[in-house]
CSV table of C-alpha atoms in Angstrom, one decimal:
chain,number,residue,atom,x,y,z
M,1,UNK,CA,-3.7,-10.0,15.1
M,2,UNK,CA,-2.5,-12.5,17.5
M,3,UNK,CA,0.6,-14.6,16.5
M,4,UNK,CA,1.6,-18.0,17.3
M,5,UNK,CA,5.2,-17.3,18.7
M,6,UNK,CA,6.2,-20.9,19.1
M,7,UNK,CA,7.1,-22.0,15.6
M,8,UNK,CA,9.7,-19.6,14.4
M,9,UNK,CA,13.4,-19.8,14.7
M,10,UNK,CA,15.0,-17.9,17.3
M,11,UNK,CA,17.4,-15.1,16.4
M,12,UNK,CA,19.5,-11.2,19.4
M,13,UNK,CA,18.9,-7.7,18.7
M,14,UNK,CA,21.1,-5.8,16.4
M,15,UNK,CA,21.4,-2.0,16.9
M,16,UNK,CA,18.3,-0.2,16.1
M,17,UNK,CA,17.9,2.5,13.4
M,18,UNK,CA,17.7,5.2,16.0
M,19,UNK,CA,20.7,4.0,17.8
M,20,UNK,CA,22.5,3.7,14.5
M,21,UNK,CA,21.9,7.5,13.6
M,22,UNK,CA,23.2,8.5,17.1
M,23,UNK,CA,26.1,6.3,16.9
M,24,UNK,CA,29.3,7.5,14.9
M,25,UNK,CA,30.6,4.0,14.2
M,26,UNK,CA,27.2,2.6,13.3
M,27,UNK,CA,26.5,5.6,11.0
M,28,UNK,CA,29.9,5.3,9.3
M,29,UNK,CA,29.3,1.5,8.9
M,30,UNK,CA,25.8,1.9,7.4
M,31,UNK,CA,27.2,4.6,4.9
M,32,UNK,CA,30.1,2.3,3.9
M,33,UNK,CA,32.9,4.5,5.2
M,34,UNK,CA,34.9,1.9,6.9
M,35,UNK,CA,35.7,-0.2,3.9
M,36,UNK,CA,39.3,-0.7,4.8
M,37,UNK,CA,38.4,-2.2,8.2
M,38,UNK,CA,39.2,-6.0,8.8
M,39,UNK,CA,36.2,-8.2,9.8
M,40,UNK,CA,35.7,-9.2,13.2
M,41,UNK,CA,36.2,-13.0,14.3
M,42,UNK,CA,32.7,-13.5,15.7
M,43,UNK,CA,30.8,-16.8,15.6
M,44,UNK,CA,27.2,-16.7,14.4
M,45,UNK,CA,25.1,-19.2,12.4
M,46,UNK,CA,22.4,-19.7,9.9
M,47,UNK,CA,18.6,-20.0,9.8
M,48,UNK,CA,17.1,-23.2,11.2
M,49,UNK,CA,18.9,-26.3,11.2
M,50,UNK,CA,22.2,-24.6,10.7
M,51,UNK,CA,21.7,-22.7,13.8
M,52,UNK,CA,22.4,-26.0,15.8
M,53,UNK,CA,25.6,-26.7,13.7
M,54,UNK,CA,27.3,-23.7,15.5
M,55,UNK,CA,29.2,-26.1,17.8
M,56,UNK,CA,31.3,-27.1,14.7
M,57,UNK,CA,32.8,-23.8,14.2
M,58,UNK,CA,35.4,-22.5,16.5
M,59,UNK,CA,35.7,-18.7,16.9
M,60,UNK,CA,38.7,-17.8,15.1
M,61,UNK,CA,20.9,3.8,-21.9
M,62,UNK,CA,18.2,2.3,-19.5
M,63,UNK,CA,15.7,-0.6,-20.5
M,64,UNK,CA,12.0,0.4,-20.7
M,65,UNK,CA,10.8,-2.6,-18.5
M,66,UNK,CA,12.4,-5.5,-16.7
M,67,UNK,CA,11.9,-8.7,-18.7
M,68,UNK,CA,10.3,-11.7,-17.2
M,69,UNK,CA,12.2,-14.9,-18.0
M,70,UNK,CA,11.2,-18.4,-17.3
M,71,UNK,CA,13.6,-20.9,-16.0
M,72,UNK,CA,13.6,-24.5,-15.5
M,73,UNK,CA,12.4,-25.6,-12.1
M,74,UNK,CA,15.3,-26.7,-9.7
M,75,UNK,CA,15.2,-30.4,-9.0
M,76,UNK,CA,16.2,-32.2,-5.8
M,77,UNK,CA,18.4,-34.4,-7.6
M,78,UNK,CA,20.3,-31.5,-9.3
M,79,UNK,CA,21.5,-30.5,-5.9
M,80,UNK,CA,22.9,-33.8,-4.7
M,81,UNK,CA,26.7,-33.2,-4.2
M,82,UNK,CA,29.9,-35.3,-4.3
M,83,UNK,CA,31.0,-35.3,-0.6
M,84,UNK,CA,34.7,-36.0,-1.9
M,85,UNK,CA,34.7,-32.5,-3.3
M,86,UNK,CA,34.0,-30.8,-0.1
M,87,UNK,CA,36.1,-27.8,0.5
M,88,UNK,CA,38.6,-27.5,3.4
M,89,UNK,CA,36.7,-26.3,6.6
M,90,UNK,CA,39.8,-24.2,7.3
M,91,UNK,CA,39.0,-22.2,4.1
M,92,UNK,CA,35.4,-21.9,4.7
M,93,UNK,CA,35.8,-21.0,8.3
M,94,UNK,CA,38.0,-18.0,6.9
M,95,UNK,CA,35.1,-17.3,4.5
M,96,UNK,CA,32.6,-17.3,7.3
M,97,UNK,CA,34.8,-15.1,9.8
M,98,UNK,CA,35.4,-12.6,7.1
M,99,UNK,CA,31.8,-12.0,6.3
M,100,UNK,CA,31.1,-10.6,9.6
M,101,UNK,CA,31.7,-7.0,8.7
M,102,UNK,CA,29.3,-7.1,5.6
M,103,UNK,CA,26.8,-9.1,7.8
M,104,UNK,CA,26.7,-6.3,10.5
M,105,UNK,CA,26.3,-3.8,7.7
M,106,UNK,CA,23.3,-5.7,6.3
M,107,UNK,CA,21.7,-5.9,9.8
M,108,UNK,CA,22.0,-2.1,10.0
M,109,UNK,CA,20.6,-1.4,6.6
M,110,UNK,CA,17.6,-3.4,7.4
M,111,UNK,CA,17.2,-1.8,10.7
M,112,UNK,CA,17.2,1.6,8.9
M,113,UNK,CA,14.8,0.4,6.4
M,114,UNK,CA,12.2,-1.0,8.7
M,115,UNK,CA,12.1,1.3,11.9
M,116,UNK,CA,10.5,-0.3,14.9
M,117,UNK,CA,11.3,-3.9,13.8
M,118,UNK,CA,14.4,-5.4,15.3
M,119,UNK,CA,16.6,-7.3,13.1
M,120,UNK,CA,17.3,-10.5,15.2
M,121,UNK,CA,20.6,-12.2,15.0
M,122,UNK,CA,20.8,-15.9,15.1
M,123,UNK,CA,23.4,-16.2,17.8
M,124,UNK,CA,22.1,-14.9,21.1
M,125,UNK,CA,21.1,-17.3,24.0
M,126,UNK,CA,18.4,-14.8,25.1
M,127,UNK,CA,16.9,-14.8,21.6
M,128,UNK,CA,13.8,-16.8,22.4
M,129,UNK,CA,12.4,-14.3,24.7
M,130,UNK,CA,13.2,-11.5,22.3
M,131,UNK,CA,11.4,-13.5,19.5
M,132,UNK,CA,8.3,-13.8,21.6
M,133,UNK,CA,8.4,-10.1,22.4
M,134,UNK,CA,9.0,-9.0,18.8
M,135,UNK,CA,6.2,-11.0,17.5
M,136,UNK,CA,3.7,-9.6,19.9
M,137,UNK,CA,5.0,-6.0,19.5
M,138,UNK,CA,4.8,-6.4,15.6
M,139,UNK,CA,1.3,-8.3,15.6
M,140,UNK,CA,-0.5,-5.4,13.7
M,141,UNK,CA,2.5,-4.5,11.5
M,142,UNK,CA,2.8,-5.6,7.8
M,143,UNK,CA,6.3,-7.2,8.9
M,144,UNK,CA,6.3,-9.1,12.1
M,145,UNK,CA,9.8,-10.4,12.2
M,146,UNK,CA,13.3,-9.8,10.5
M,147,UNK,CA,15.9,-12.5,11.1
M,148,UNK,CA,19.7,-12.4,9.9
M,149,UNK,CA,22.1,-15.0,9.5
M,150,UNK,CA,25.5,-16.0,8.0
M,151,UNK,CA,26.0,-19.6,6.3
M,152,UNK,CA,28.0,-21.9,8.5
M,153,UNK,CA,31.4,-23.1,7.4
M,154,UNK,CA,29.9,-26.7,6.8
M,155,UNK,CA,27.2,-25.5,4.7
M,156,UNK,CA,29.6,-23.2,2.7
M,157,UNK,CA,31.6,-26.4,2.0
M,158,UNK,CA,28.6,-28.3,0.8
M,159,UNK,CA,27.6,-25.2,-1.6
M,160,UNK,CA,31.2,-24.9,-2.9
M,161,UNK,CA,31.5,-28.6,-3.5
M,162,UNK,CA,28.1,-28.5,-5.5
M,163,UNK,CA,29.3,-25.6,-7.5
M,164,UNK,CA,32.8,-27.1,-7.9
M,165,UNK,CA,34.5,-24.0,-6.3
M,166,UNK,CA,37.9,-24.0,-4.8
M,167,UNK,CA,38.7,-20.5,-3.6
M,168,UNK,CA,37.5,-17.8,-1.4
M,169,UNK,CA,37.2,-15.5,-4.4
M,170,UNK,CA,35.1,-18.1,-6.3
M,171,UNK,CA,32.7,-18.5,-3.3
M,172,UNK,CA,32.3,-14.6,-2.9
M,173,UNK,CA,31.5,-14.3,-6.6
M,174,UNK,CA,29.4,-17.4,-7.1
M,175,UNK,CA,27.5,-17.8,-3.9
M,176,UNK,CA,25.0,-15.0,-3.0
M,177,UNK,CA,23.7,-16.1,0.4
M,178,UNK,CA,27.0,-16.3,2.4
M,179,UNK,CA,25.1,-13.7,4.3
M,180,UNK,CA,21.4,-13.3,4.5
M,181,UNK,CA,18.0,-11.9,6.0
M,182,UNK,CA,14.4,-13.1,6.2
M,183,UNK,CA,11.7,-10.6,6.2
M,184,UNK,CA,8.5,-12.2,7.4
M,185,UNK,CA,5.1,-10.8,6.5
M,186,UNK,CA,2.1,-11.2,8.6
M,187,UNK,CA,-0.9,-11.6,6.2
M,188,UNK,CA,-1.9,-13.5,3.0
M,189,UNK,CA,-2.6,-10.4,0.8
M,190,UNK,CA,-0.1,-8.6,-1.5
M,191,UNK,CA,-0.2,-5.5,0.5
M,192,UNK,CA,2.5,-6.7,2.8
M,193,UNK,CA,4.8,-7.7,0.2
M,194,UNK,CA,4.3,-4.4,-1.7
M,195,UNK,CA,5.0,-2.5,1.7
M,196,UNK,CA,8.4,-4.4,2.0
M,197,UNK,CA,9.4,-3.6,-1.6
M,198,UNK,CA,8.3,0.2,-0.9
M,199,UNK,CA,10.8,0.1,2.1
M,200,UNK,CA,13.6,-1.5,0.3
M,201,UNK,CA,13.3,0.8,-2.6
M,202,UNK,CA,13.8,3.7,-0.3
M,203,UNK,CA,16.9,2.0,1.1
M,204,UNK,CA,18.2,1.8,-2.5
M,205,UNK,CA,17.6,5.5,-3.1
M,206,UNK,CA,19.6,6.3,0.0
M,207,UNK,CA,22.5,4.5,-1.7
M,208,UNK,CA,22.3,1.7,1.2
M,209,UNK,CA,22.6,-1.1,-1.4
M,210,UNK,CA,22.1,-2.2,-5.0
M,211,UNK,CA,19.8,-4.8,-6.0
M,212,UNK,CA,21.3,-7.4,-8.7
M,213,UNK,CA,18.7,-10.0,-9.0
M,214,UNK,CA,15.0,-10.6,-8.0
M,215,UNK,CA,14.0,-14.3,-7.9
M,216,UNK,CA,10.2,-15.0,-7.5
M,217,UNK,CA,9.9,-18.6,-6.3
M,218,UNK,CA,6.2,-19.1,-7.1
M,219,UNK,CA,3.4,-21.6,-8.0
M,220,UNK,CA,0.8,-21.5,-10.8
M,221,UNK,CA,-2.1,-20.1,-8.6
M,222,UNK,CA,-1.9,-16.3,-8.4
M,223,UNK,CA,-3.5,-16.3,-4.8
M,224,UNK,CA,-0.2,-17.5,-3.5
M,225,UNK,CA,1.8,-14.4,-4.9
M,226,UNK,CA,3.4,-12.1,-2.3
M,227,UNK,CA,3.3,-9.4,-5.0
M,228,UNK,CA,2.3,-9.5,-8.6
M,229,UNK,CA,4.9,-9.7,-11.5
M,230,UNK,CA,3.9,-6.1,-12.7
M,231,UNK,CA,5.0,-4.8,-9.2
M,232,UNK,CA,8.2,-6.9,-9.1
M,233,UNK,CA,9.0,-5.5,-12.4
M,234,UNK,CA,8.6,-2.0,-11.3
M,235,UNK,CA,10.9,-2.7,-8.3
M,236,UNK,CA,13.6,-3.9,-10.7
M,237,UNK,CA,13.0,-0.9,-13.0
M,238,UNK,CA,13.3,1.6,-10.1
M,239,UNK,CA,16.6,-0.1,-9.1
M,240,UNK,CA,18.0,0.2,-12.6
M,241,UNK,CA,16.8,3.9,-12.8
M,242,UNK,CA,18.2,4.9,-9.4
M,243,UNK,CA,21.5,3.3,-9.9
M,244,UNK,CA,21.8,3.8,-13.5
M,245,UNK,CA,22.6,0.3,-14.4
M,246,UNK,CA,20.9,-2.3,-16.7
M,247,UNK,CA,22.1,-5.5,-15.1
M,248,UNK,CA,19.4,-5.8,-12.4
M,249,UNK,CA,17.3,-8.5,-13.6
M,250,UNK,CA,13.9,-10.4,-12.5
M,251,UNK,CA,13.2,-14.1,-13.2
M,252,UNK,CA,10.4,-16.4,-12.2
M,253,UNK,CA,12.1,-19.5,-10.6
M,254,UNK,CA,9.4,-22.0,-9.5
M,255,UNK,CA,10.9,-25.0,-7.5
M,256,UNK,CA,9.6,-28.5,-7.7
M,257,UNK,CA,8.9,-28.5,-4.1
M,258,UNK,CA,6.5,-25.5,-4.5
M,259,UNK,CA,8.5,-23.2,-2.2
M,260,UNK,CA,6.9,-19.8,-2.0
M,261,UNK,CA,9.3,-16.8,-1.3
M,262,UNK,CA,10.9,-13.7,-3.1
M,263,UNK,CA,14.7,-13.6,-3.0
M,264,UNK,CA,16.4,-10.5,-3.6
M,265,UNK,CA,20.0,-10.8,-4.4
M,266,UNK,CA,22.1,-7.5,-3.5
M,267,UNK,CA,25.3,-6.3,-5.2
M,268,UNK,CA,28.4,-6.0,-3.0
M,269,UNK,CA,27.2,-5.2,0.6
M,270,UNK,CA,31.0,-5.0,1.7
M,271,UNK,CA,34.3,-6.7,1.1
M,272,UNK,CA,32.8,-8.4,-2.0
M,273,UNK,CA,30.0,-10.2,-0.1
M,274,UNK,CA,26.6,-10.1,-1.7
M,275,UNK,CA,23.5,-10.8,0.4
M,276,UNK,CA,20.2,-12.6,0.0
M,277,UNK,CA,17.1,-11.0,1.5
M,278,UNK,CA,14.1,-13.4,1.6
M,279,UNK,CA,10.5,-12.3,1.8
M,280,UNK,CA,8.1,-15.0,2.9
M,281,UNK,CA,4.9,-15.5,5.0
M,282,UNK,CA,4.5,-16.3,8.6
M,283,UNK,CA,3.3,-19.9,8.2
M,284,UNK,CA,5.3,-20.5,5.2
M,285,UNK,CA,8.4,-19.6,7.2
M,286,UNK,CA,7.3,-22.1,9.9
M,287,UNK,CA,6.7,-25.0,7.5
M,288,UNK,CA,10.0,-24.2,5.6
M,289,UNK,CA,12.1,-25.1,8.7
M,290,UNK,CA,10.6,-28.7,8.8
M,291,UNK,CA,10.7,-29.0,4.8
M,292,UNK,CA,14.2,-28.1,4.8
M,293,UNK,CA,15.1,-31.1,7.0
M,294,UNK,CA,12.9,-33.4,4.9
M,295,UNK,CA,14.6,-32.2,1.6
M,296,UNK,CA,18.1,-32.9,3.0
M,297,UNK,CA,16.8,-36.4,4.1
M,298,UNK,CA,15.2,-37.5,0.9
M,299,UNK,CA,17.9,-35.7,-1.2
M,300,UNK,CA,20.7,-37.5,0.7
M,301,UNK,CA,22.2,-34.2,1.8
M,302,UNK,CA,23.9,-33.8,5.2
M,303,UNK,CA,21.6,-33.5,8.4
M,304,UNK,CA,22.6,-33.1,11.8
M,305,UNK,CA,23.3,-36.5,13.6
M,306,UNK,CA,20.3,-36.2,16.0
M,307,UNK,CA,18.1,-36.1,12.8
M,308,UNK,CA,19.3,-39.5,11.6
M,309,UNK,CA,16.0,-41.1,12.8
M,310,UNK,CA,14.2,-38.8,10.4
M,311,UNK,CA,16.7,-39.7,7.5
M,312,UNK,CA,16.0,-43.4,8.3
M,313,UNK,CA,12.3,-42.7,7.7
M,314,UNK,CA,13.0,-41.4,4.2
M,315,UNK,CA,14.9,-44.4,3.0
M,316,UNK,CA,11.9,-45.7,1.1
M,317,UNK,CA,11.7,-42.3,-0.7
M,318,UNK,CA,15.3,-42.1,-1.6
M,319,UNK,CA,15.2,-45.4,-3.7
M,320,UNK,CA,11.7,-45.0,-5.1
M,321,UNK,CA,11.3,-42.6,-8.1
M,322,UNK,CA,7.4,-42.6,-7.9
M,323,UNK,CA,7.4,-42.0,-4.0
M,324,UNK,CA,9.9,-39.2,-4.3
M,325,UNK,CA,7.6,-37.6,-7.0
M,326,UNK,CA,4.6,-38.0,-4.8
M,327,UNK,CA,6.3,-36.6,-1.9
M,328,UNK,CA,7.4,-33.5,-3.8
M,329,UNK,CA,3.9,-33.2,-4.8
M,330,UNK,CA,2.6,-33.4,-1.3
M,331,UNK,CA,5.4,-30.6,-0.4
M,332,UNK,CA,4.1,-28.3,-3.0
M,333,UNK,CA,0.6,-28.8,-1.9
M,334,UNK,CA,1.7,-28.2,1.7
M,335,UNK,CA,3.4,-24.8,0.9
M,336,UNK,CA,0.3,-23.6,-0.9
M,337,UNK,CA,-1.8,-24.7,2.2
M,338,UNK,CA,0.5,-22.6,4.6
M,339,UNK,CA,0.4,-19.7,2.3
M,340,UNK,CA,-3.4,-19.5,2.4
M,341,UNK,CA,-3.8,-20.1,5.9
M,342,UNK,CA,-5.8,-17.3,7.9
M,343,UNK,CA,-4.1,-15.4,10.5
M,344,UNK,CA,-4.4,-17.5,13.8
M,345,UNK,CA,-4.3,-16.8,17.4
M,346,UNK,CA,-1.5,-17.8,19.8
M,347,UNK,CA,-3.4,-20.7,21.4
M,348,UNK,CA,-4.7,-22.3,18.2
M,349,UNK,CA,-3.3,-25.7,17.1
M,350,UNK,CA,-2.0,-25.2,13.6
M,351,UNK,CA,-1.9,-28.5,11.6
M,352,UNK,CA,0.1,-29.0,8.5
M,353,UNK,CA,-1.5,-30.4,5.4
M,354,UNK,CA,-2.1,-34.2,5.9
M,355,UNK,CA,-1.3,-36.6,3.1
M,356,UNK,CA,-3.8,-36.1,0.2
M,357,UNK,CA,-5.7,-39.3,-0.7
M,358,UNK,CA,-4.5,-39.4,-4.3
M,359,UNK,CA,-0.9,-39.7,-3.3
M,360,UNK,CA,0.5,-43.0,-2.3
M,361,UNK,CA,2.8,-41.9,0.7
M,362,UNK,CA,3.6,-43.8,3.8
M,363,UNK,CA,1.4,-42.4,6.8
M,364,UNK,CA,4.6,-42.0,8.8
M,365,UNK,CA,5.8,-39.3,6.3
M,366,UNK,CA,2.7,-37.1,7.0
M,367,UNK,CA,4.2,-33.5,7.8
M,368,UNK,CA,2.3,-33.5,11.1
M,369,UNK,CA,3.9,-36.9,12.3
M,370,UNK,CA,7.4,-35.6,11.0
M,371,UNK,CA,6.8,-32.4,12.9
M,372,UNK,CA,6.2,-34.6,16.2
M,373,UNK,CA,9.2,-36.7,15.8
M,374,UNK,CA,11.4,-33.6,15.1
M,375,UNK,CA,10.0,-31.9,18.2
M,376,UNK,CA,10.6,-35.1,20.3
M,377,UNK,CA,14.2,-35.3,18.9
M,378,UNK,CA,14.7,-31.5,19.8
M,379,UNK,CA,13.2,-32.0,23.3
M,380,UNK,CA,15.7,-35.0,24.1
M,381,UNK,CA,18.6,-33.1,22.6
M,382,UNK,CA,17.9,-30.1,24.9
M,383,UNK,CA,17.4,-32.3,27.8
M,384,UNK,CA,20.7,-34.0,27.3
M,385,UNK,CA,19.0,-37.5,26.6
């Protein structure tokens, strides 16, 4: 299988599983033997857009089966925040700095669980070359890439304001993605997703981590599933049995945007920090980076200053309920389009879904045009224009 290596975010190598087993410090970290050590003051950033925001921060009795519970779709309008409630960046910087020990342990856990696949950090200037090499090396594997990140202080501030949180303790208890990883599968069948669950179950059996919650972000079409509900329920039941707990749960959580992924929320990785492990497809991941920016533009959430031209393009959507509804429907169909794409070669030009004829959306908001505008902005920013 050939892979287009140009579209995924760029993330540096962590210590490999083999290296971890031969390194006393890494082995003790993996087994949780250094819980009393203070975190290291090391500056990394989050997936996608947040990676570019790094300049802001300065270094400084057991149930028989897991129940399926339907929940209400999340709405873009539900996530708008009162910017006056933003938490002090001094506090969120401390949360960010102190999460590094848990973040390093998460990377070691995943390196051990997926031998031969490098866990790529978000903060290495040489990451682009490593990304290309990793995609080529893993082209015939179920998992082609694993990336890891910490949520940046500015993003933590937004999320704390959204949840009306004011303390570090509250953030660690209520925000489950202060540290996280993304496991990217290669194909469109359920075999890759089942492979990932099997590997994570092995890590749970070894006592590396515990699963607290499995969230399935899905659509109605079963062809889009990474794995079926029955298999996800088994994963949850296995975690309950292995850890002797009944609190691990599974929920279907469809989003109005049609976002397609499985999110696994861990229990305490280290120092009270939970982690969010995402499972998604190769082309879904590629599209998500563009869709994240579009969502922030039409939901009036903060975007990087350089993307203000994109924000201006979404002004009509912000003030027009019907247009916003149509654009969200367009986004939902676009996610399905990406999930069902056949595996493609490196040199193939992969277009996003164009605006469907039954949706009344301005042509400039076609995802292909938005991608071109974003690419132009990024090129100019990189060249110093």
